PDB file of C-alpha atoms in Angstrom:
ATOM      1  CA  MET A  24     -36.364  12.961 -96.843  1.00 40.00           C
ATOM      2  CA  ARG A  25     -34.738  14.341 -99.678  1.00 38.00           C
ATOM      3  CA  SER A  26     -35.146  12.301-103.013  1.00 38.00           C
ATOM      4  CA  MET A  27     -31.416  12.075-104.938  1.00 41.00           C
ATOM      5  CA  ASP A  28     -32.074  11.711-109.365  1.00 43.00           C
ATOM      6  CA  TYR A  29     -29.640   8.687-109.964  1.00 40.00           C
ATOM      7  CA  GLY A  30     -29.735   9.411-113.923  1.00 46.00           C
ATOM      8  CA  GLU A  31     -31.001   6.765-115.848  1.00 47.00           C
ATOM      9  CA  ASP A  32     -32.650   3.473-114.367  1.00 47.00           C
ATOM     10  CA  VAL A  33     -29.390   1.288-114.324  1.00 45.00           C
ATOM     11  CA  LEU A  34     -31.820  -1.863-114.400  1.00 47.00           C
ATOM     12  CA  ALA A  35     -33.701  -0.769-117.530  1.00 50.00           C
ATOM     13  CA  GLY A  36     -32.228  -2.920-120.817  1.00 50.00           C
ATOM     14  CA  PRO A  37     -30.593  -1.634-123.951  1.00 50.00           C
ATOM     15  CA  ARG A  38     -32.654   1.375-125.552  1.00 52.00           C
ATOM     16  CA  ARG A  39     -34.017   0.580-128.838  1.00 52.00           C
ATOM     17  CA  ARG A  40     -32.480   2.805-131.879  1.00 62.00           C
ATOM     18  CA  ARG A  41     -35.297   4.467-133.377  1.00 81.00           C
ATOM     19  CA  VAL A  42     -35.545   3.763-137.577  1.00 85.00           C
ATOM     20  CA  PRO A  43     -36.007   6.855-138.973  1.00 90.00           C
ATOM     21  CA  GLU A  44     -38.967   8.192-141.043  1.00 91.00           C
ATOM     22  CA  ILE A  45     -38.603   9.238-144.375  1.00 91.00           C
ATOM     23  CA  THR A  46     -41.534  11.273-146.777  1.00 90.00           C
ATOM     24  CA  ALA A  47     -41.555   8.797-149.978  1.00 88.00           C
ATOM     25  CA  GLU A  48     -40.909  11.906-152.618  1.00 85.00           C
ATOM     26  CA  GLU A  49     -40.431  11.615-155.761  1.00 81.00           C
ATOM     27  CA  GLY A  50     -36.953  11.105-156.726  1.00 81.00           C
ATOM     28  CA  LEU A  51     -36.158   9.775-153.144  1.00 86.00           C
ATOM     29  CA  VAL A  52     -33.458   6.611-154.189  1.00 88.00           C
ATOM     30  CA  VAL A  53     -33.935   3.853-151.807  1.00 91.00           C
ATOM     31  CA  GLU A  54     -33.108   0.106-151.602  1.00 92.00           C
ATOM     32  CA  ASP A  55     -35.131  -3.146-150.600  1.00 92.00           C
ATOM     33  CA  PRO A  56     -32.921  -4.557-148.961  1.00 91.00           C
ATOM     34  CA  ALA A  57     -34.845  -8.181-149.479  1.00 87.00           C
ATOM     35  CA  SER A  58     -34.244  -8.260-153.377  1.00 89.00           C
ATOM     36  CA  GLY A  59     -31.200  -5.849-153.813  1.00 89.00           C
ATOM     37  CA  PHE A  60     -33.374  -3.138-155.754  1.00 90.00           C
ATOM     38  CA  CYS A  61     -32.745  -0.026-155.625  1.00 89.00           C
ATOM     39  CA  GLY A  62     -34.629   3.185-157.546  1.00 88.00           C
ATOM     40  CA  ALA A  63     -36.276   6.177-157.398  1.00 87.00           C
ATOM     41  CA  VAL A  64     -39.255   6.384-155.939  1.00 88.00           C
ATOM     42  CA  VAL A  65     -41.982   7.506-159.348  1.00 84.00           C
ATOM     43  CA  ARG A  66     -45.440   6.670-157.293  1.00 82.00           C
ATOM     44  CA  ILE A  67     -46.519   5.728-154.000  1.00 80.00           C
ATOM     45  CA  ASP A  68     -49.631   3.945-153.254  1.00 72.00           C
ATOM     46  CA  LYS A  69     -51.669   3.862-149.983  1.00 68.00           C
ATOM     47  CA  ASP A  70     -49.763   0.163-149.138  1.00 77.00           C
ATOM     48  CA  ALA A  71     -46.614   0.237-151.849  1.00 83.00           C
ATOM     49  CA  VAL A  72     -44.209   2.033-153.514  1.00 87.00           C
ATOM     50  CA  VAL A  73     -42.816   2.163-156.889  1.00 86.00           C
ATOM     51  CA  LEU A  74     -39.222   2.007-157.239  1.00 87.00           C
ATOM     52  CA  GLU A  75     -37.366   2.767-160.726  1.00 83.00           C
ATOM     53  CA  ASP A  76     -33.392   1.695-161.171  1.00 82.00           C
ATOM     54  CA  ARG A  77     -31.269   3.614-163.377  1.00 78.00           C
ATOM     55  CA  HIS A  78     -31.888   0.781-166.346  1.00 76.00           C
ATOM     56  CA  GLY A  79     -35.543   1.687-166.163  1.00 75.00           C
ATOM     57  CA  ALA A  80     -37.234  -0.898-164.304  1.00 79.00           C
ATOM     58  CA  GLN A  81     -39.708  -0.623-162.322  1.00 79.00           C
ATOM     59  CA  ARG A  82     -41.045  -2.812-159.089  1.00 85.00           C
ATOM     60  CA  LEU A  83     -43.450  -2.243-156.758  1.00 84.00           C
ATOM     61  CA  PHE A  84     -42.789  -2.766-152.843  1.00 88.00           C
ATOM     62  CA  PRO A  85     -45.495  -2.653-150.583  1.00 87.00           C
ATOM     63  CA  LEU A  86     -44.364  -0.352-147.292  1.00 88.00           C
ATOM     64  CA  ARG A  87     -43.252  -1.803-144.512  1.00 87.00           C
ATOM     65  CA  PRO A  88     -41.651  -0.231-140.661  1.00 90.00           C
ATOM     66  CA  ALA A  89     -38.082  -0.588-141.837  1.00 91.00           C
ATOM     67  CA  GLY A  90     -39.016  -1.751-145.205  1.00 92.00           C
ATOM     68  CA  PHE A  91     -36.224   0.010-146.791  1.00 94.00           C
ATOM     69  CA  LEU A  92     -31.999   1.033-147.223  1.00 93.00           C
ATOM     70  CA  PHE A  93     -31.785   5.158-147.071  1.00 89.00           C
ATOM     71  CA  GLU A  94     -27.767   5.738-147.585  1.00 82.00           C
ATOM     72  CA  GLY A  95     -27.443   2.634-146.195  1.00 84.00           C
ATOM     73  CA  ARG A  96     -29.368   2.417-142.929  1.00 89.00           C
ATOM     74  CA  PRO A  97     -32.997   1.196-142.755  1.00 92.00           C
ATOM     75  CA  ALA A  98     -35.657   3.367-142.863  1.00 92.00           C
ATOM     76  CA  THR A  99     -39.238   3.282-142.491  1.00 93.00           C
ATOM     77  CA  LEU A 100     -40.630   5.386-146.220  1.00 92.00           C
ATOM     78  CA  VAL A 101     -44.389   7.157-145.465  1.00 89.00           C
ATOM     79  CA  ARG A 102     -46.660   8.518-147.682  1.00 85.00           C
ATOM     80  CA  PRO A 103     -46.226  12.673-148.394  1.00 82.00           C
ATOM     81  CA  ALA A 104     -48.839  14.752-146.964  1.00 75.00           C
ATOM     82  CA  ALA A 105     -51.966  15.044-148.598  1.00 62.00           C
ATOM     83  CA  PRO A 106     -52.791  18.181-150.158  1.00 58.00           C
ATOM     84  CA  ALA A 107     -56.051  19.420-149.544  1.00 53.00           C
ATOM     85  CA  ALA A 108     -58.459  17.731-151.730  1.00 48.00           C
ATOM     86  CA  SER A 109     -59.874  19.230-154.355  1.00 51.00           C
ATOM     87  CA  GLU A 110     -63.289  18.710-155.579  1.00 46.00           C
ATOM     88  CA  GLY A 111     -62.661  17.091-158.888  1.00 47.00           C
ATOM     89  CA  THR A 112     -59.946  14.690-157.577  1.00 49.00           C
ATOM     90  CA  ARG A 113     -60.723  10.952-157.683  1.00 69.00           C
ATOM     91  CA  ARG A 114     -58.671   7.675-157.928  1.00 71.00           C
ATOM     92  CA  SER A 115     -59.489   5.131-160.066  1.00 72.00           C
ATOM     93  CA  ALA A 116     -59.384   1.657-158.655  1.00 76.00           C
ATOM     94  CA  SER A 117     -55.751   0.911-160.091  1.00 70.00           C
ATOM     95  CA  GLY A 118     -54.609   4.672-157.388  1.00 69.00           C
ATOM     96  CA  SER A 119     -54.125   6.850-160.697  1.00 68.00           C
ATOM     97  CA  VAL A 120     -56.067  10.136-161.016  1.00 60.00           C
ATOM     98  CA  ARG A 121     -58.666   9.738-162.458  1.00 62.00           C
ATOM     99  CA  VAL A 122     -59.155  11.519-165.642  1.00 60.00           C
ATOM    100  CA  ALA A 123     -62.210  13.688-166.048  1.00 57.00           C
ATOM    101  CA  ASP A 124     -65.085  13.612-168.381  1.00 53.00           C
ATOM    102  CA  VAL A 125     -61.816  12.012-170.699  1.00 55.00           C
ATOM    103  CA  ARG A 126     -63.151  10.123-173.781  1.00 54.00           C
ATOM    104  CA  ALA A 127     -61.515   6.451-174.965  1.00 50.00           C
ATOM    105  CA  ARG A 128     -58.630   7.193-176.780  1.00 55.00           C
ATOM    106  CA  THR A 129     -58.113   5.918-179.815  1.00 61.00           C
ATOM    107  CA  ALA A 130     -56.543   2.361-179.407  1.00 66.00           C
ATOM    108  CA  ARG A 131     -52.790   2.371-180.071  1.00 78.00           C
ATOM    109  CA  GLY A 132     -51.073  -0.057-182.179  1.00 89.00           C
ATOM    110  CA  SER A 133     -49.304  -2.029-179.339  1.00 92.00           C
ATOM    111  CA  ARG A 134     -51.750  -4.821-177.308  1.00 94.00           C
ATOM    112  CA  ILE A 135     -51.536  -6.231-173.889  1.00 96.00           C
ATOM    113  CA  TRP A 136     -52.187 -10.443-173.808  1.00 96.00           C
ATOM    114  CA  VAL A 137     -53.154 -11.828-171.409  1.00 96.00           C
ATOM    115  CA  GLU A 138     -54.152 -15.910-171.342  1.00 94.00           C
ATOM    116  CA  GLY A 139     -58.070 -16.261-170.344  1.00 93.00           C
ATOM    117  CA  VAL A 140     -60.974 -14.247-170.264  1.00 94.00           C
ATOM    118  CA  HIS A 141     -60.737 -14.315-166.582  1.00 96.00           C
ATOM    119  CA  ASP A 142     -57.797 -12.794-166.624  1.00 96.00           C
ATOM    120  CA  ALA A 143     -58.464  -9.979-169.041  1.00 94.00           C
ATOM    121  CA  GLU A 144     -61.968  -9.020-166.803  1.00 95.00           C
ATOM    122  CA  LEU A 145     -59.914  -8.661-163.392  1.00 96.00           C
ATOM    123  CA  VAL A 146     -57.264  -6.488-165.303  1.00 95.00           C
ATOM    124  CA  GLU A 147     -60.180  -4.431-166.458  1.00 93.00           C
ATOM    125  CA  ARG A 148     -61.953  -4.154-162.895  1.00 92.00           C
ATOM    126  CA  VAL A 149     -58.689  -2.664-161.842  1.00 93.00           C
ATOM    127  CA  TRP A 150     -57.167  -0.661-164.406  1.00 93.00           C
ATOM    128  CA  GLY A 151     -59.743   0.174-167.098  1.00 90.00           C
ATOM    129  CA  HIS A 152     -59.921   3.657-166.093  1.00 87.00           C
ATOM    130  CA  ASP A 153     -56.403   3.877-167.255  1.00 88.00           C
ATOM    131  CA  LEU A 154     -56.367   1.395-170.448  1.00 90.00           C
ATOM    132  CA  ARG A 155     -58.718   3.578-171.781  1.00 87.00           C
ATOM    133  CA  VAL A 156     -57.330   6.977-171.034  1.00 86.00           C
ATOM    134  CA  GLU A 157     -54.179   5.518-172.641  1.00 86.00           C
ATOM    135  CA  GLY A 158     -55.638   3.608-175.661  1.00 89.00           C
ATOM    136  CA  VAL A 159     -54.618   0.286-174.450  1.00 90.00           C
ATOM    137  CA  VAL A 160     -56.760  -3.247-175.458  1.00 91.00           C
ATOM    138  CA  VAL A 161     -56.733  -5.972-173.778  1.00 94.00           C
ATOM    139  CA  GLU A 162     -56.660  -9.607-174.980  1.00 94.00           C
ATOM    140  CA  PRO A 163     -57.538 -12.729-173.877  1.00 94.00           C
ATOM    141  CA  LEU A 164     -54.938 -15.619-175.801  1.00 92.00           C
ATOM    142  CA  HIS A 165     -57.340 -18.797-174.614  1.00 87.00           C
ATOM    143  CA  GLY A 166     -53.742 -20.308-173.531  1.00 88.00           C
ATOM    144  CA  ILE A 167     -49.576 -19.083-174.402  1.00 90.00           C
ATOM    145  CA  ASP A 168     -49.281 -22.874-175.983  1.00 90.00           C
ATOM    146  CA  ASP A 169     -48.496 -20.761-179.481  1.00 92.00           C
ATOM    147  CA  LEU A 170     -47.467 -17.793-178.182  1.00 93.00           C
ATOM    148  CA  ALA A 171     -44.308 -17.988-181.126  1.00 91.00           C
ATOM    149  CA  GLY A 172     -46.517 -18.227-183.673  1.00 93.00           C
ATOM    150  CA  ALA A 173     -48.975 -15.980-182.599  1.00 94.00           C
ATOM    151  CA  LEU A 174     -46.024 -12.986-182.085  1.00 94.00           C
ATOM    152  CA  ALA A 175     -45.638 -14.414-185.666  1.00 94.00           C
ATOM    153  CA  GLU A 176     -48.814 -12.992-186.852  1.00 94.00           C
ATOM    154  CA  PHE A 177     -49.119  -9.640-185.190  1.00 94.00           C
ATOM    155  CA  GLY A 178     -45.516  -8.914-185.981  1.00 94.00           C
ATOM    156  CA  PRO A 179     -44.198  -6.580-183.034  1.00 94.00           C
ATOM    157  CA  GLU A 180     -42.616  -3.668-184.263  1.00 93.00           C
ATOM    158  CA  PRO A 181     -41.891   0.092-182.921  1.00 91.00           C
ATOM    159  CA  GLY A 182     -45.627   1.395-182.153  1.00 90.00           C
ATOM    160  CA  ARG A 183     -47.407  -2.519-181.904  1.00 93.00           C
ATOM    161  CA  ARG A 184     -45.527  -3.529-178.987  1.00 95.00           C
ATOM    162  CA  VAL A 185     -47.220  -6.786-177.324  1.00 96.00           C
ATOM    163  CA  GLY A 186     -47.119  -7.075-173.361  1.00 96.00           C
ATOM    164  CA  VAL A 187     -47.903 -10.562-172.748  1.00 96.00           C
ATOM    165  CA  LEU A 188     -49.107 -11.456-168.750  1.00 96.00           C
ATOM    166  CA  VAL A 189     -48.732 -15.185-168.041  1.00 95.00           C
ATOM    167  CA  ASP A 190     -50.114 -16.722-165.090  1.00 94.00           C
ATOM    168  CA  HIS A 191     -47.799 -19.042-163.255  1.00 92.00           C
ATOM    169  CA  LEU A 192     -44.225 -18.264-164.300  1.00 91.00           C
ATOM    170  CA  VAL A 193     -41.936 -19.767-162.494  1.00 91.00           C
ATOM    171  CA  ALA A 194     -38.654 -21.369-162.674  1.00 89.00           C
ATOM    172  CA  GLY A 195     -38.867 -25.104-164.653  1.00 87.00           C
ATOM    173  CA  SER A 196     -42.588 -24.202-165.371  1.00 88.00           C
ATOM    174  CA  LYS A 197     -44.283 -24.960-168.787  1.00 87.00           C
ATOM    175  CA  GLU A 198     -44.688 -21.463-169.061  1.00 90.00           C
ATOM    176  CA  ALA A 199     -41.177 -20.281-168.291  1.00 90.00           C
ATOM    177  CA  ARG A 200     -40.201 -23.039-171.037  1.00 90.00           C
ATOM    178  CA  LEU A 201     -42.051 -21.519-173.453  1.00 89.00           C
ATOM    179  CA  VAL A 202     -41.166 -17.792-172.822  1.00 89.00           C
ATOM    180  CA  GLU A 203     -37.533 -18.472-172.921  1.00 89.00           C
ATOM    181  CA  ALA A 204     -38.048 -18.935-177.139  1.00 87.00           C
ATOM    182  CA  VAL A 205     -39.423 -15.676-176.704  1.00 91.00           C
ATOM    183  CA  ASP A 206     -36.720 -12.988-178.202  1.00 90.00           C
ATOM    184  CA  ASP A 207     -38.189  -9.444-179.845  1.00 93.00           C
ATOM    185  CA  GLU A 208     -37.361  -5.925-177.980  1.00 94.00           C
ATOM    186  CA  HIS A 209     -40.593  -5.624-179.235  1.00 95.00           C
ATOM    187  CA  VAL A 210     -42.234  -7.920-176.648  1.00 96.00           C
ATOM    188  CA  LEU A 211     -42.294  -8.036-172.699  1.00 95.00           C
ATOM    189  CA  VAL A 212     -43.474 -10.873-170.802  1.00 95.00           C
ATOM    190  CA  THR A 213     -43.895 -10.867-167.650  1.00 94.00           C
ATOM    191  CA  GLY A 214     -46.133 -12.741-164.860  1.00 93.00           C
ATOM    192  CA  HIS A 215     -47.125 -13.860-161.425  1.00 94.00           C
ATOM    193  CA  PRO A 216     -46.534 -16.607-159.672  1.00 94.00           C
ATOM    194  CA  PHE A 217     -49.830 -17.903-158.712  1.00 95.00           C
ATOM    195  CA  VAL A 218     -51.426 -21.178-160.754  1.00 93.00           C
ATOM    196  CA  ASP A 219     -54.420 -18.992-161.867  1.00 95.00           C
ATOM    197  CA  ILE A 220     -55.558 -15.060-161.923  1.00 96.00           C
ATOM    198  CA  TRP A 221     -58.083 -16.570-159.206  1.00 96.00           C
ATOM    199  CA  GLU A 222     -55.252 -16.793-156.650  1.00 96.00           C
ATOM    200  CA  ALA A 223     -53.760 -13.144-157.219  1.00 96.00           C
ATOM    201  CA  VAL A 224     -56.326 -11.699-154.938  1.00 95.00           C
ATOM    202  CA  ARG A 225     -56.085 -11.414-151.985  1.00 93.00           C
ATOM    203  CA  PRO A 226     -57.994 -14.504-150.238  1.00 92.00           C
ATOM    204  CA  GLU A 227     -59.715 -12.507-147.181  1.00 91.00           C
ATOM    205  CA  VAL A 228     -61.263 -10.968-149.387  1.00 88.00           C
ATOM    206  CA  VAL A 229     -63.362 -13.568-150.571  1.00 90.00           C
ATOM    207  CA  GLY A 230     -63.685 -14.603-147.431  1.00 90.00           C
ATOM    208  CA  ILE A 231     -61.267 -17.477-147.010  1.00 91.00           C
ATOM    209  CA  ARG A 232     -57.845 -17.961-145.016  1.00 91.00           C
ATOM    210  CA  GLU A 233     -56.201 -19.099-147.930  1.00 94.00           C
ATOM    211  CA  TRP A 234     -56.400 -21.206-151.539  1.00 96.00           C
ATOM    212  CA  PRO A 235     -57.122 -24.470-151.115  1.00 95.00           C
ATOM    213  CA  ARG A 236     -53.666 -26.852-152.474  1.00 93.00           C
ATOM    214  CA  VAL A 237     -55.577 -28.453-155.043  1.00 93.00           C
ATOM    215  CA  PRO A 238     -54.232 -31.889-156.330  1.00 91.00           C
ATOM    216  CA  ARG A 239     -52.100 -32.572-159.936  1.00 87.00           C
ATOM    217  CA  GLY A 240     -54.374 -33.666-162.628  1.00 89.00           C
ATOM    218  CA  THR A 241     -57.704 -31.921-161.105  1.00 92.00           C
ATOM    219  CA  GLU A 242     -58.381 -28.577-162.982  1.00 94.00           C
ATOM    220  CA  TRP A 243     -57.287 -26.162-160.656  1.00 95.00           C
ATOM    221  CA  LYS A 244     -60.316 -24.136-160.627  1.00 96.00           C
ATOM    222  CA  ARG A 245     -62.614 -26.818-160.818  1.00 96.00           C
ATOM    223  CA  GLY A 246     -60.640 -28.289-157.533  1.00 96.00           C
ATOM    224  CA  VAL A 247     -61.141 -24.944-156.040  1.00 96.00           C
ATOM    225  CA  CYS A 248     -64.878 -24.822-155.910  1.00 96.00           C
ATOM    226  CA  ALA A 249     -64.806 -28.125-154.900  1.00 96.00           C
ATOM    227  CA  GLU A 250     -62.835 -27.975-152.009  1.00 95.00           C
ATOM    228  CA  LEU A 251     -64.635 -24.374-150.986  1.00 95.00           C
ATOM    229  CA  GLY A 252     -68.409 -25.210-152.180  1.00 95.00           C
ATOM    230  CA  TRP A 253     -68.179 -22.802-154.940  1.00 94.00           C
ATOM    231  CA  GLY A 254     -70.780 -24.716-156.917  1.00 94.00           C
ATOM    232  CA  GLU A 255     -69.550 -24.568-161.005  1.00 95.00           C
ATOM    233  CA  PRO A 256     -66.373 -22.500-162.209  1.00 95.00           C
ATOM    234  CA  ALA A 257     -68.488 -19.730-163.607  1.00 94.00           C
ATOM    235  CA  ASP A 258     -70.068 -19.335-159.886  1.00 94.00           C
ATOM    236  CA  GLY A 259     -66.912 -19.245-158.713  1.00 95.00           C
ATOM    237  CA  TRP A 260     -65.318 -16.468-160.811  1.00 95.00           C
ATOM    238  CA  ARG A 261     -68.153 -14.390-160.022  1.00 93.00           C
ATOM    239  CA  ARG A 262     -67.539 -14.356-155.864  1.00 92.00           C
ATOM    240  CA  VAL A 263     -63.831 -14.067-156.800  1.00 94.00           C
ATOM    241  CA  LEU A 264     -64.305 -11.106-158.946  1.00 92.00           C
ATOM    242  CA  SER A 265     -67.116  -9.902-157.348  1.00 90.00           C
ATOM    243  CA  GLY A 266     -64.752  -8.841-154.318  1.00 88.00           C
ATOM    244  CA  VAL A 267     -62.180  -6.360-155.705  1.00 91.00           C
ATOM    245  CA  SER A 268     -63.100  -2.871-156.819  1.00 88.00           C
ATOM    246  CA  SER A 269     -59.494  -1.436-156.825  1.00 89.00           C
ATOM    247  CA  PHE A 270     -56.037  -2.256-156.666  1.00 90.00           C
ATOM    248  CA  ARG A 271     -55.763  -3.447-152.560  1.00 89.00           C
ATOM    249  CA  GLU A 272     -57.815  -6.372-153.505  1.00 91.00           C
ATOM    250  CA  LEU A 273     -54.984  -7.441-155.381  1.00 93.00           C
ATOM    251  CA  ARG A 274     -51.211  -9.580-154.400  1.00 93.00           C
ATOM    252  CA  THR A 275     -48.156  -7.337-155.380  1.00 93.00           C
ATOM    253  CA  PRO A 276     -46.681  -9.888-158.133  1.00 93.00           C
ATOM    254  CA  LEU A 277     -49.598  -8.746-159.801  1.00 95.00           C
ATOM    255  CA  LEU A 278     -49.434  -5.380-159.192  1.00 93.00           C
ATOM    256  CA  THR A 279     -46.275  -5.511-160.101  1.00 93.00           C
ATOM    257  CA  ALA A 280     -46.809  -7.777-163.219  1.00 94.00           C
ATOM    258  CA  VAL A 281     -49.681  -5.092-164.982  1.00 95.00           C
ATOM    259  CA  GLU A 282     -47.628  -2.033-164.256  1.00 93.00           C
ATOM    260  CA  GLN A 283     -44.858  -2.766-165.582  1.00 94.00           C
ATOM    261  CA  LEU A 284     -47.162  -4.204-169.213  1.00 95.00           C
ATOM    262  CA  ILE A 285     -49.100  -0.837-169.381  1.00 94.00           C
ATOM    263  CA  ASP A 286     -45.847   1.297-169.147  1.00 93.00           C
ATOM    264  CA  PHE A 287     -44.011  -0.932-171.857  1.00 94.00           C
ATOM    265  CA  VAL A 288     -47.103  -0.648-174.538  1.00 94.00           C
ATOM    266  CA  THR A 289     -47.522   3.198-174.020  1.00 90.00           C
ATOM    267  CA  VAL A 290     -43.547   3.929-174.709  1.00 81.00           C
ATOM    268  CA  ASP A 291     -43.551   6.845-177.115  1.00 65.00           C
ATOM    269  CA  VAL A 292     -41.322   4.474-179.550  1.00 49.00           C
ATOM    270  CA  THR A 293     -39.197   6.503-182.341  1.00 42.00           C
ATOM    271  CA  ARG A 294     -36.980   4.467-183.878  1.00 39.00           C
TER     272      ARG A 294
END
């Protein structure tokens, strides 16, 4: 019996249009459809890409299938083909190229302030190499209730910039009201939405499905430790910090906030 070619299967459903893959080369302009942020690629890590808009603002976005718009159409950004690795090429915990055999730079006049000791330790754990290369000192404030007073005492000016990392920086919070009072071109305040820096660590890396909800009126760290059976907050913090070895264990809002602060305090100001 002679077979007959009827062409495409008439019973098959419509073919799904393939979303193109585009290499995320430096300078490529794309848009994040969720936020509307449009910018050029300035850096790409394993799971995320940093875009810079025309005003110089930078934001970090996760790499997802069909996660961006290129020339108005959905596209998947992919990492450039990795060059042959040289023996001396290493990556720091933040994903940047590790500078070998470099002495810590003399400290800049600019500073990064964080709310507490745990914040400082986590920033050091991930960005320590970068900060030493750039000569940036991270100082804990032990809370931001007197942020305005601390800034007045420090006296920000060109070459003495201050970047401030704030926990729980969400609309309507006490932290947001304190930050609104800051109006100085030599000060940048960024933050993340998490109640405490612990929560900026991905829960799976510390062996839990999600961070517990702590009732109002209960100290957050103590409530978390009680719920998870972690003992005292000092014991819980050791568990959290030991789970972090690189930026991959941190949630995107914290990564974005810290990268913005480092860029801000390391820019060369000539005026």
